[in-house]
Short mmCIF file of C-alpha atoms and ligand atoms in Angstrom, two decimals:
data_model
loop_
_atom_site.label_atom_id
_atom_site.label_comp_id
_atom_site.label_asym_id
_atom_site.label_seq_id
_atom_site.Cartn_x
_atom_site.Cartn_y
_atom_site.Cartn_z
CA UNK Q 1 161.52 35.40 180.36
CA UNK Q 2 163.23 36.67 177.28
CA UNK Q 3 162.29 39.94 175.69
CA UNK Q 4 161.43 38.43 172.48
CA UNK Q 5 158.76 36.25 173.90
CA UNK Q 6 157.42 39.08 175.95
CA UNK Q 7 157.38 41.26 172.84
CA UNK Q 8 155.51 38.45 171.23
CA UNK Q 9 153.02 38.33 173.91
CA UNK Q 10 152.52 42.00 173.97
CA UNK Q 11 151.69 42.01 170.24
CA UNK Q 12 149.19 39.28 170.62
CA UNK Q 13 147.32 41.12 173.45
CA UNK Q 14 144.62 43.19 173.02
CA UNK Q 15 145.26 46.98 172.63
CA UNK Q 16 144.65 48.22 175.95
CA UNK Q 17 146.62 45.51 177.64
CA UNK Q 18 149.45 46.10 175.13
CA UNK Q 19 149.53 49.55 176.02
CA UNK Q 20 149.63 48.77 179.61
CA UNK Q 21 152.43 46.16 179.05
CA UNK Q 22 154.61 48.99 177.11
CA UNK Q 23 153.72 51.41 179.79
CA UNK Q 24 155.01 49.03 182.47
CA UNK Q 25 158.18 48.39 180.45
CA UNK Q 26 158.67 52.15 180.17
CA UNK Q 27 158.19 52.56 183.94
CA UNK Q 28 160.77 49.69 184.43
CA UNK Q 29 163.09 51.41 181.99
CA UNK Q 30 162.59 54.80 183.99
CA UNK Q 31 163.41 53.05 187.26
CA UNK Q 32 166.52 51.48 186.00
CA UNK Q 33 167.65 54.76 184.46
CA UNK Q 34 167.16 56.55 187.79
CA UNK Q 35 169.32 54.05 189.51
CA UNK Q 36 171.98 54.72 187.21
CA UNK Q 37 171.86 58.58 187.11
CA UNK Q 38 173.67 60.43 189.74
CA UNK Q 39 172.11 61.26 193.04
CA UNK Q 40 173.88 64.38 193.97
CA UNK Q 41 172.29 67.70 193.33
CA UNK Q 42 175.73 68.91 191.85
CA UNK Q 43 176.15 66.08 189.29
CA UNK Q 44 172.44 66.00 188.31
CA UNK Q 45 172.41 69.86 187.65
CA UNK Q 46 175.94 69.28 185.68
CA UNK Q 47 174.10 66.62 183.70
CA UNK Q 48 171.08 68.82 182.91
CA UNK Q 49 173.60 71.37 181.41
CA UNK Q 50 175.89 68.99 179.63
CA UNK Q 51 173.68 66.70 178.16
CA UNK Q 52 171.71 68.96 175.97
CA UNK Q 53 174.81 70.52 174.92
CA UNK Q 54 176.24 67.14 173.96
CA UNK Q 55 172.98 66.30 172.10
CA UNK Q 56 172.93 69.63 170.37
CA UNK Q 57 176.56 69.37 169.08
CA UNK Q 58 175.74 65.97 168.03
CA UNK Q 59 172.76 66.95 165.88
CA UNK Q 60 174.71 70.00 164.51
CA UNK Q 61 177.67 67.86 163.64
CA UNK Q 62 175.61 65.33 161.70
CA UNK Q 63 173.69 67.99 159.87
CA UNK Q 64 176.69 69.65 158.88
CA UNK Q 65 178.42 66.39 157.66
CA UNK Q 66 175.44 65.21 156.04
CA UNK Q 67 174.36 68.44 154.26
CA UNK Q 68 177.16 70.84 154.10
CA UNK Q 69 180.16 68.74 153.82
CA UNK Q 70 178.48 66.43 151.42
CA UNK Q 71 177.20 69.01 149.06
CA UNK Q 72 180.48 70.86 148.96
CA UNK Q 73 182.36 67.72 148.35
CA UNK Q 74 179.94 66.86 145.60
CA UNK Q 75 180.32 70.12 143.98
CA UNK Q 76 184.03 69.85 144.07
CA UNK Q 77 183.77 66.43 142.83
CA UNK Q 78 181.60 67.77 139.97
CA UNK Q 79 183.90 70.37 138.87
CA UNK Q 80 186.76 68.06 138.82
CA UNK Q 81 185.06 65.47 136.78
CA UNK Q 82 184.02 68.20 134.29
CA UNK Q 83 187.52 69.27 133.80
CA UNK Q 84 188.61 65.57 133.25
CA UNK Q 85 185.70 65.13 130.86
CA UNK Q 86 186.53 68.30 128.88
CA UNK Q 87 190.35 66.89 128.55
CA UNK Q 88 188.98 63.43 127.30
CA UNK Q 89 186.75 65.16 124.75
CA UNK Q 90 189.48 67.39 123.54
CA UNK Q 91 191.84 64.30 123.34
CA UNK Q 92 189.06 62.29 121.36
CA UNK Q 93 188.79 65.23 118.75
CA UNK Q 94 192.60 64.94 118.05
CA UNK Q 95 194.09 62.01 119.37
CA UNK Q 96 197.71 62.81 118.34
CA UNK Q 97 201.06 62.39 120.63
CA UNK Q 98 201.61 66.12 120.38
CA UNK Q 99 198.04 67.19 121.39
CA UNK Q 100 198.28 64.71 124.30
CA UNK Q 101 201.39 66.70 125.46
CA UNK Q 102 199.58 70.04 125.01
CA UNK Q 103 196.64 68.92 126.92
CA UNK Q 104 198.98 67.84 129.63
CA UNK Q 105 200.35 71.06 129.73
CA UNK Q 106 197.21 72.87 129.86
CA UNK Q 107 195.70 70.78 132.72
CA UNK Q 108 198.84 71.52 134.60
CA UNK Q 109 198.82 75.33 134.12
CA UNK Q 110 195.09 76.07 134.14
CA UNK Q 111 193.43 73.21 135.86
CA UNK Q 112 195.98 72.54 138.44
CA UNK Q 113 195.64 68.66 137.88
CA UNK Q 114 198.49 66.24 136.43
CA UNK Q 115 196.80 64.67 133.23
CA UNK Q 116 198.86 61.96 131.44
CA UNK Q 117 197.90 60.11 128.42
CA UNK Q 118 199.38 56.67 128.91
CA UNK Q 119 199.60 53.58 126.43
CA UNK Q 120 196.39 51.66 126.74
CA UNK Q 121 196.83 49.08 129.54
CA UNK Q 122 194.51 47.25 131.87
CA UNK Q 123 193.35 49.18 135.03
CA UNK Q 124 194.70 47.86 138.33
CA UNK Q 125 192.34 45.75 140.49
CA UNK Q 126 189.75 48.03 142.36
CA UNK Q 127 190.73 49.11 145.83
CA UNK Q 128 188.68 48.17 148.97
CA UNK Q 129 186.12 50.92 149.37
CA UNK Q 130 187.31 53.03 152.33
CA UNK Q 131 184.86 52.77 155.18
CA UNK Q 132 183.88 56.42 155.73
CA UNK Q 133 184.90 58.53 152.61
CA UNK Q 134 182.50 60.85 151.05
CA UNK Q 135 184.77 61.74 148.48
CA UNK Q 136 185.10 58.35 146.87
CA UNK Q 137 181.39 57.91 146.61
CA UNK Q 138 180.93 61.31 145.07
CA UNK Q 139 183.87 61.02 142.55
CA UNK Q 140 182.66 57.37 141.45
CA UNK Q 141 179.14 58.90 140.98
CA UNK Q 142 180.36 61.71 138.88
CA UNK Q 143 182.59 59.92 136.75
CA UNK Q 144 180.15 57.34 135.92
CA UNK Q 145 177.62 59.91 135.34
CA UNK Q 146 179.58 62.34 133.29
CA UNK Q 147 182.22 60.14 131.56
CA UNK Q 148 180.67 56.69 131.48
CA UNK Q 149 183.92 54.76 130.85
CA UNK Q 150 185.65 52.18 133.12
CA UNK Q 151 187.80 53.74 135.80
CA UNK Q 152 189.91 53.03 138.72
CA UNK Q 153 190.05 55.34 141.81
CA UNK Q 154 192.47 55.83 144.78
CA UNK Q 155 191.29 58.35 147.28
CA UNK Q 156 193.01 56.79 150.11
CA UNK Q 157 196.68 55.85 149.29
CA UNK Q 158 198.70 59.14 149.36
CA UNK Q 159 196.77 61.48 151.82
CA UNK Q 160 196.96 64.55 149.90
CA UNK Q 161 196.48 63.42 146.40
CA UNK Q 162 193.87 61.36 144.66
CA UNK Q 163 194.60 59.44 141.62
CA UNK Q 164 192.13 58.65 138.70
CA UNK Q 165 192.70 56.44 136.02
CA UNK Q 166 190.16 56.18 132.99
CA UNK Q 167 190.41 53.71 130.23
CA UNK Q 168 189.88 55.43 126.96
CA UNK Q 169 189.74 53.75 123.43
CA UNK Q 170 193.33 53.74 122.66
CA UNK Q 171 194.91 55.27 125.71
CA UNK Q 172 194.79 55.30 129.59
CA UNK Q 173 194.23 58.81 131.30
CA UNK Q 174 195.91 59.13 134.42
CA UNK Q 175 194.92 62.07 136.62
CA UNK Q 176 196.55 62.93 139.89
CA UNK Q 177 194.71 65.82 141.62
CA UNK Q 178 195.04 67.55 145.05
CA UNK Q 179 192.79 66.06 147.36
CA UNK Q 180 191.31 69.60 148.17
CA UNK Q 181 190.17 69.77 144.60
CA UNK Q 182 187.53 67.16 145.17
CA UNK Q 183 187.02 67.45 148.87
CA UNK Q 184 185.94 69.90 151.59
CA UNK Q 185 188.87 69.00 153.56
CA UNK Q 186 188.83 71.82 156.11
CA UNK Q 187 185.89 70.63 157.90
CA UNK Q 188 187.71 69.09 160.96
CA UNK Q 189 188.41 72.72 161.81
CA UNK Q 190 184.87 73.23 162.35
CA UNK Q 191 184.49 69.96 164.39
CA UNK Q 192 187.77 71.43 166.48
CA UNK Q 193 185.91 74.69 166.96
CA UNK Q 194 182.73 73.13 168.26
CA UNK Q 195 184.44 70.73 170.73
CA UNK Q 196 186.68 73.31 171.82
CA UNK Q 197 183.82 75.91 172.37
CA UNK Q 198 181.51 73.30 174.20
CA UNK Q 199 184.55 72.64 176.57
CA UNK Q 200 184.70 76.08 177.51
CA UNK Q 201 180.96 76.47 177.82
CA UNK Q 202 180.96 73.49 179.97
CA UNK Q 203 183.73 74.49 182.07
CA UNK Q 204 181.88 77.89 182.60
CA UNK Q 205 178.62 76.15 183.49
CA UNK Q 206 180.22 74.10 185.99
CA UNK Q 207 181.90 77.10 187.77
CA UNK Q 208 178.54 78.85 187.86
CA UNK Q 209 176.74 75.78 189.01
CA UNK Q 210 179.20 75.27 191.87
CA UNK Q 211 178.21 78.67 193.30
CA UNK Q 212 174.58 78.02 192.84
CA UNK Q 213 174.72 74.85 194.75
CA UNK Q 214 177.18 75.72 197.34
CA UNK Q 215 174.22 77.93 199.39
CA UNK Q 216 172.11 74.74 199.32
CA UNK Q 217 174.68 72.58 200.79
CA UNK Q 218 175.49 75.15 203.44
CA UNK Q 219 171.61 75.23 204.27
CA UNK Q 220 171.63 71.54 204.54
CA UNK Q 221 174.58 71.43 206.74
CA UNK Q 222 173.20 74.09 209.04
CA UNK Q 223 169.89 72.15 209.32
CA UNK Q 224 171.67 69.16 210.20
CA UNK Q 225 173.82 70.83 212.70
CA UNK Q 226 170.73 72.44 214.41
CA UNK Q 227 169.35 68.89 214.55
CA UNK Q 228 172.42 67.44 216.37
CA UNK Q 229 171.95 70.35 219.00
CA UNK Q 230 174.66 72.73 217.73
CA UNK Q 231 174.00 76.25 216.92
CA UNK Q 232 175.08 76.70 213.25
CA UNK Q 233 176.59 80.17 212.13
CA UNK Q 234 174.42 80.26 209.04
CA UNK Q 235 173.29 83.15 206.79
CA UNK Q 236 171.31 82.72 203.75
CA UNK Q 237 172.97 83.14 200.55
CA UNK Q 238 172.62 82.51 196.82
CA UNK Q 239 169.53 82.53 194.63
CA UNK Q 240 166.17 84.12 195.90
CA UNK Q 241 164.47 80.64 196.36
CA UNK Q 242 167.44 79.24 198.40
CA UNK Q 243 167.56 82.60 200.51
CA UNK Q 244 163.99 82.16 201.05
CA UNK Q 245 164.44 78.46 202.26
CA UNK Q 246 167.43 79.72 204.37
CA UNK Q 247 165.25 82.49 206.06
CA UNK Q 248 162.39 80.18 206.66
CA UNK Q 249 164.96 77.76 208.35
CA UNK Q 250 166.28 80.60 210.54
CA UNK Q 251 162.75 81.72 211.54
CA UNK Q 252 161.78 78.04 212.16
CA UNK Q 253 164.93 77.79 214.30
CA UNK Q 254 163.96 80.91 216.44
CA UNK Q 255 160.46 79.44 216.89
CA UNK Q 256 161.94 76.17 218.25
CA UNK Q 257 164.14 77.96 220.57
CA UNK Q 258 161.63 80.20 221.94
CA UNK Q 259 159.29 77.24 222.53
CA UNK Q 260 162.04 75.98 224.40
CA UNK Q 261 163.02 78.68 226.46
CA UNK Q 262 159.25 79.31 227.50
CA UNK Q 263 159.15 75.40 228.56
CA UNK Q 264 161.98 75.91 230.38
CA UNK Q 265 160.95 79.13 232.11
CA UNK Q 266 157.61 78.14 233.07
CA UNK Q 267 158.48 74.56 234.53
CA UNK Q 268 161.46 76.50 236.50
CA UNK Q 269 158.85 78.84 237.89
CA UNK Q 270 156.49 76.32 238.71
CA UNK Q 271 159.42 74.17 240.34
CA UNK Q 272 160.74 77.13 242.44
CA UNK Q 273 157.53 78.26 243.58
CA UNK Q 274 156.57 74.62 244.95
CA UNK Q 275 159.71 74.29 246.41
CA UNK Q 276 159.56 77.23 248.42
CA UNK Q 277 156.26 76.23 249.79
CA UNK Q 278 157.67 72.72 250.55
CA UNK Q 279 160.36 74.18 252.47
CA UNK Q 280 158.08 76.05 254.56
CA UNK Q 281 155.91 72.76 254.93
CA UNK Q 282 159.01 70.99 256.17
CA UNK Q 283 159.82 73.61 258.51
CA UNK Q 284 156.54 73.70 260.11
CA UNK Q 285 156.60 69.83 260.34
CA UNK Q 286 159.93 69.82 262.17
CA UNK Q 287 158.54 72.52 264.61
CA UNK Q 288 155.40 70.35 265.45
CA UNK Q 289 157.57 67.66 266.71
CA UNK Q 290 157.75 63.80 266.26
CA UNK Q 291 154.42 61.90 265.96
CA UNK Q 292 153.20 59.08 263.65
CA UNK Q 293 151.07 61.63 261.57
CA UNK Q 294 153.84 63.88 261.14
CA UNK Q 295 156.28 61.00 260.06
CA UNK Q 296 153.91 60.17 257.34
CA UNK Q 297 153.60 63.76 256.28
CA UNK Q 298 157.27 64.10 256.43
CA UNK Q 299 157.63 61.08 253.94
CA UNK Q 300 154.99 62.64 251.56
CA UNK Q 301 156.99 65.88 251.65
CA UNK Q 302 160.10 64.29 250.82
CA UNK Q 303 158.56 62.06 247.99
CA UNK Q 304 157.11 65.35 246.62
CA UNK Q 305 160.33 67.13 246.64
CA UNK Q 306 162.20 64.21 244.78
CA UNK Q 307 159.62 64.47 242.18
CA UNK Q 308 159.91 68.18 241.98
CA UNK Q 309 163.71 67.76 241.42
CA UNK Q 310 163.21 65.27 238.63
CA UNK Q 311 160.75 67.87 236.77
CA UNK Q 312 163.27 70.53 237.46
CA UNK Q 313 165.97 68.27 235.82
CA UNK Q 314 163.60 67.65 232.84
CA UNK Q 315 162.69 71.17 232.66
CA UNK Q 316 166.29 72.45 232.70
CA UNK Q 317 167.29 70.01 230.06
CA UNK Q 318 170.92 70.29 229.22
CA UNK Q 319 170.72 73.98 228.06
CA UNK Q 320 173.72 76.18 228.48
CA UNK Q 321 176.22 73.26 228.95
CA UNK Q 322 178.98 73.18 226.36
CA UNK Q 323 180.72 70.13 225.04
CA UNK Q 324 184.26 69.12 226.24
CA UNK Q 325 186.68 66.13 225.85
CA UNK Q 326 185.90 63.45 228.01
CA UNK Q 327 187.57 60.20 229.02
CA UNK Q 328 184.63 57.86 228.59
CA UNK Q 329 186.33 55.03 230.37
CA UNK Q 330 186.79 57.14 233.61
CA UNK Q 331 183.14 58.40 233.22
CA UNK Q 332 181.73 54.97 233.17
CA UNK Q 333 183.92 53.98 235.85
CA UNK Q 334 182.48 56.45 238.01
CA UNK Q 335 178.89 55.38 237.20
CA UNK Q 336 179.85 51.93 238.10
CA UNK Q 337 181.17 52.65 241.48
CA UNK Q 338 177.92 54.56 242.19
CA UNK Q 339 176.10 51.54 241.36
CA UNK Q 340 178.16 49.26 243.51
CA UNK Q 341 177.75 51.63 246.40
CA UNK Q 342 174.06 51.02 246.00
CA UNK Q 343 174.78 47.36 246.36
CA UNK Q 344 174.53 46.17 242.91
CA UNK Q 345 177.03 43.99 240.94
CA UNK Q 346 178.00 45.99 237.83
CA UNK Q 347 180.81 45.42 235.16
CA UNK Q 348 182.12 47.43 232.45
CA UNK Q 349 184.00 46.91 229.31
CA UNK Q 350 185.22 49.41 226.82
CA UNK Q 351 186.87 49.19 223.63
CA UNK Q 352 188.25 51.97 221.14
CA UNK Q 353 189.63 55.42 221.93
CA UNK Q 354 188.11 56.79 224.99
CA UNK Q 355 188.38 60.54 224.61
CA UNK Q 356 185.01 61.80 223.22
CA UNK Q 357 183.57 65.17 223.07
CA UNK Q 358 180.29 65.42 224.86
CA UNK Q 359 178.39 67.64 227.23
CA UNK Q 360 179.41 66.01 230.67
CA UNK Q 361 176.83 66.85 233.11
CA UNK Q 362 174.19 66.04 230.64
CA UNK Q 363 175.66 62.84 229.36
CA UNK Q 364 176.04 61.69 232.96
CA UNK Q 365 172.42 62.28 233.69
CA UNK Q 366 171.60 60.26 230.42
CA UNK Q 367 173.63 57.23 231.49
CA UNK Q 368 172.71 57.52 235.31
CA UNK Q 369 169.18 57.55 234.26
CA UNK Q 370 169.57 54.16 232.31
CA UNK Q 371 171.77 52.67 235.00
CA UNK Q 372 169.39 53.93 237.74
CA UNK Q 373 166.51 52.05 235.92
CA UNK Q 374 168.54 48.89 235.75
CA UNK Q 375 169.35 49.33 239.54
CA UNK Q 376 165.82 49.59 240.52
CA UNK Q 377 164.73 46.46 238.38
CA UNK Q 378 167.59 44.20 238.36
CA UNK Q 379 170.46 43.01 240.42
CA UNK Q 380 173.30 42.62 237.89
CA UNK Q 381 174.29 45.22 235.39
CA UNK Q 382 176.54 45.09 232.67
CA UNK Q 383 178.05 48.15 230.89
CA UNK Q 384 179.45 47.54 227.38
CA UNK Q 385 180.75 50.52 225.44
CA UNK Q 386 182.55 50.77 222.23
CA UNK Q 387 183.77 53.63 220.08
CA UNK Q 388 184.59 53.19 216.26
CA UNK Q 389 185.26 55.98 213.57
CA UNK Q 390 181.74 57.44 213.57
CA UNK Q 391 179.91 56.45 216.87
CA UNK Q 392 180.18 55.98 220.38
CA UNK Q 393 177.94 52.91 221.32
CA UNK Q 394 176.99 52.27 225.12
CA UNK Q 395 174.88 49.17 226.03
CA UNK Q 396 173.32 48.97 229.55
CA UNK Q 397 172.36 45.41 230.21
CA UNK Q 398 170.46 43.90 233.19
CA UNK Q 399 168.84 40.85 234.17
CA UNK Q 400 165.38 42.34 235.47
CA UNK Q 401 161.96 41.71 233.94
CA UNK Q 402 162.83 43.88 230.89
CA UNK Q 403 160.14 45.85 228.87
CA UNK Q 404 157.68 44.11 226.39
CA UNK Q 405 158.36 45.12 222.88
CA UNK Q 406 154.80 46.65 222.58
CA UNK Q 407 155.75 49.24 225.35
CA UNK Q 408 159.36 50.14 224.28
CA UNK Q 409 158.15 53.07 222.51
CA UNK Q 410 155.80 54.36 225.20
CA UNK Q 411 158.38 54.43 227.91
CA UNK Q 412 160.07 57.27 226.44
CA UNK Q 413 157.06 59.41 226.85
CA UNK Q 414 157.46 61.86 229.87
CA UNK Q 415 155.38 60.65 232.81
CA UNK Q 416 154.67 57.08 231.26
CA UNK Q 417 155.46 54.41 233.85
CA UNK Q 418 155.22 50.68 233.49
CA UNK Q 419 155.73 50.27 237.41
CA UNK Q 420 152.28 51.45 238.10
CA UNK Q 421 150.76 48.76 235.93
CA UNK Q 422 153.07 46.14 237.49
CA UNK Q 423 151.67 47.15 240.70
CA UNK Q 424 155.09 47.99 242.27
CA UNK Q 425 156.07 51.43 243.42
CA UNK Q 426 159.88 52.17 242.92
CA UNK Q 427 158.99 56.12 243.23
CA UNK Q 428 159.90 57.06 239.80
CA UNK Q 429 158.35 59.94 238.01
CA UNK Q 430 158.32 58.37 234.47
CA UNK Q 431 160.55 61.24 233.29
CA UNK Q 432 163.91 59.18 233.35
CA UNK Q 433 163.89 57.70 229.81
CA UNK Q 434 162.25 60.83 228.45
CA UNK Q 435 165.18 62.82 229.85
CA UNK Q 436 167.74 60.37 228.60
CA UNK Q 437 166.35 60.20 225.05
CA UNK Q 438 166.14 64.11 224.98
CA UNK Q 439 170.07 64.21 225.97
CA UNK Q 440 171.03 61.59 223.51
CA UNK Q 441 169.18 63.40 220.66
CA UNK Q 442 170.79 66.68 221.58
CA UNK Q 443 174.11 64.99 221.00
CA UNK Q 444 172.59 63.83 217.49
CA UNK Q 445 172.29 60.21 218.72
CA UNK Q 446 169.60 58.01 219.85
CA UNK Q 447 168.69 55.55 222.42
CA UNK Q 448 167.14 51.93 221.54
CA UNK Q 449 165.90 49.27 223.73
CA UNK Q 450 166.28 45.60 223.11
CA UNK Q 451 166.37 42.24 224.96
CA UNK Q 452 169.60 41.75 226.85
CA UNK Q 453 171.77 38.60 226.79
CA UNK Q 454 171.43 38.70 230.46
CA UNK Q 455 167.69 38.19 230.28
CA UNK Q 456 166.49 41.68 231.10
CA UNK Q 457 166.38 44.79 229.24
CA UNK Q 458 169.34 46.39 227.11
CA UNK Q 459 169.33 49.95 226.64
CA UNK Q 460 171.60 51.26 223.84
CA UNK Q 461 172.90 54.87 223.50
CA UNK Q 462 174.56 55.60 220.21
CA UNK Q 463 175.91 59.05 219.47
CA UNK Q 464 178.16 60.30 216.62
CA UNK Q 465 181.78 61.40 217.42
N1 ADP H 1 165.77 48.42 233.02
C1 ADP H 1 164.38 48.41 233.12
N2 ADP H 1 163.85 47.06 233.51
C2 ADP H 1 162.34 47.03 233.39
N3 ADP H 1 161.51 48.11 233.09
C3 ADP H 1 162.21 49.42 232.90
C4 ADP H 1 163.67 49.52 232.92
N4 ADP H 1 164.04 50.75 232.82
C5 ADP H 1 162.68 51.39 232.57
N5 ADP H 1 161.67 50.46 232.74
C6 ADP H 1 160.35 50.86 232.74
O1 ADP H 1 160.12 52.01 231.86
C7 ADP H 1 159.40 52.95 232.64
C8 ADP H 1 159.75 54.30 232.38
O2 ADP H 1 160.89 54.54 232.82
P1 ADP H 1 161.51 55.93 233.18
O3 ADP H 1 161.23 56.86 232.13
O4 ADP H 1 162.81 55.74 233.65
O5 ADP H 1 160.56 56.27 234.42
P2 ADP H 1 160.73 55.79 236.08
O6 ADP H 1 161.91 55.15 236.12
O7 ADP H 1 160.74 57.03 236.80
O8 ADP H 1 159.44 55.08 236.34
C9 ADP H 1 159.58 52.42 234.14
O9 ADP H 1 158.23 52.90 234.79
C10 ADP H 1 159.74 51.08 234.14
O10 ADP H 1 158.56 50.40 234.32
MG1 MG H 2 163.81 55.58 235.74
#
């Protein structure tokens, strides 16, 4: 709909409806404006400083032009016209050739204008009015008011001079005066000062802004690095509020690290104590000699131990390991060989530069968990990896039963298992995917589950490189 007709509609609406309509236009305008405005903090604060300065300048310049410049020019024009009017009056009182010459001389000596009384002739055709000239308008006004005779004006022709011709009863008076006699001509210096000064101010403002914004960027960088599992070297700097935010971040980071340590320590303790008991258990069983009962017990004890190892792995996380350059191709090849040794059919495909920085043990555990899951649920496994400028992406595909979309979030929760509800016991603990996700996140990445082209589940690990 065109703007015109919607205006018309708004005008014909009742008052509250019209107000609502106008408000919605304003909101629209605000949204569009916000979309154009810069997004970065630096650009925004620069705008906040610069915009008022430019507006202030504009207003000042306008007021100066409008009031001061115009006023001075009008005064100067008045004075020049007064001089000319006096010459005309004197000439009128004694219109002799001799007095004309005397008047010209006085005008030259005392009034600093060239005045010649020429034989009467028609005035040249009027020049086109210059587009922006206060002096033309001011002089015309004054001559019309004070002298009231036909005149001709050239304020443009020769830049430094203005020429005025006035038709008298029996002669034509030609006056050539300096432009500065009628015109406040040095005002461009004012403009120059203004533009120059604000230029300096803007540069100073930008330099200071840069210093104010740097600590905020550092804080953002530190938070991002911490999120990706790196340990940022960060010290709060800058303005009080920014330092406050920085200290709060450090405090939060410490609390998270402490919680992590506590979790690890507790689970380690529990696992260690139970392991000791389990070892004693196994020893006693071995001493009891073979029987059906002891065999069952032994199996239970072994399962318990396997679960304990899984808990331990979860508890340990990948703490302490540092990243190193790894050849991803060899890395995946090892995992594929493991899968083949377990009697599975596995394929790998790799594109891009294979050298990637990861924490090798942790990353291997992450992939091994995904491939292990595929092994327990499917026969065929395909691993497809690619690396581009920003990400290393690894798809683990299988042709098993897959995971229904509604459960794809839950399976990442520790101890959550679908196998129980599927009534199959593959001896899992429900920790595999939780551990894998932990590791991917600590590399700054993520794991997603989708349908595989093979028919089963596709698990996708994506980490930034
Ligand atoms: N490739 C897969 N195909 C089908 N189901 C899977 C697959 N991977 C995982 N799951 C389901 O997700 C659940 C959670 O997996 P996981 O965290 O590795 O625990 P666990 O393997 O110890 O049971 C499993 O119980 C399993 O039912
Ligand atoms: Mg598993």
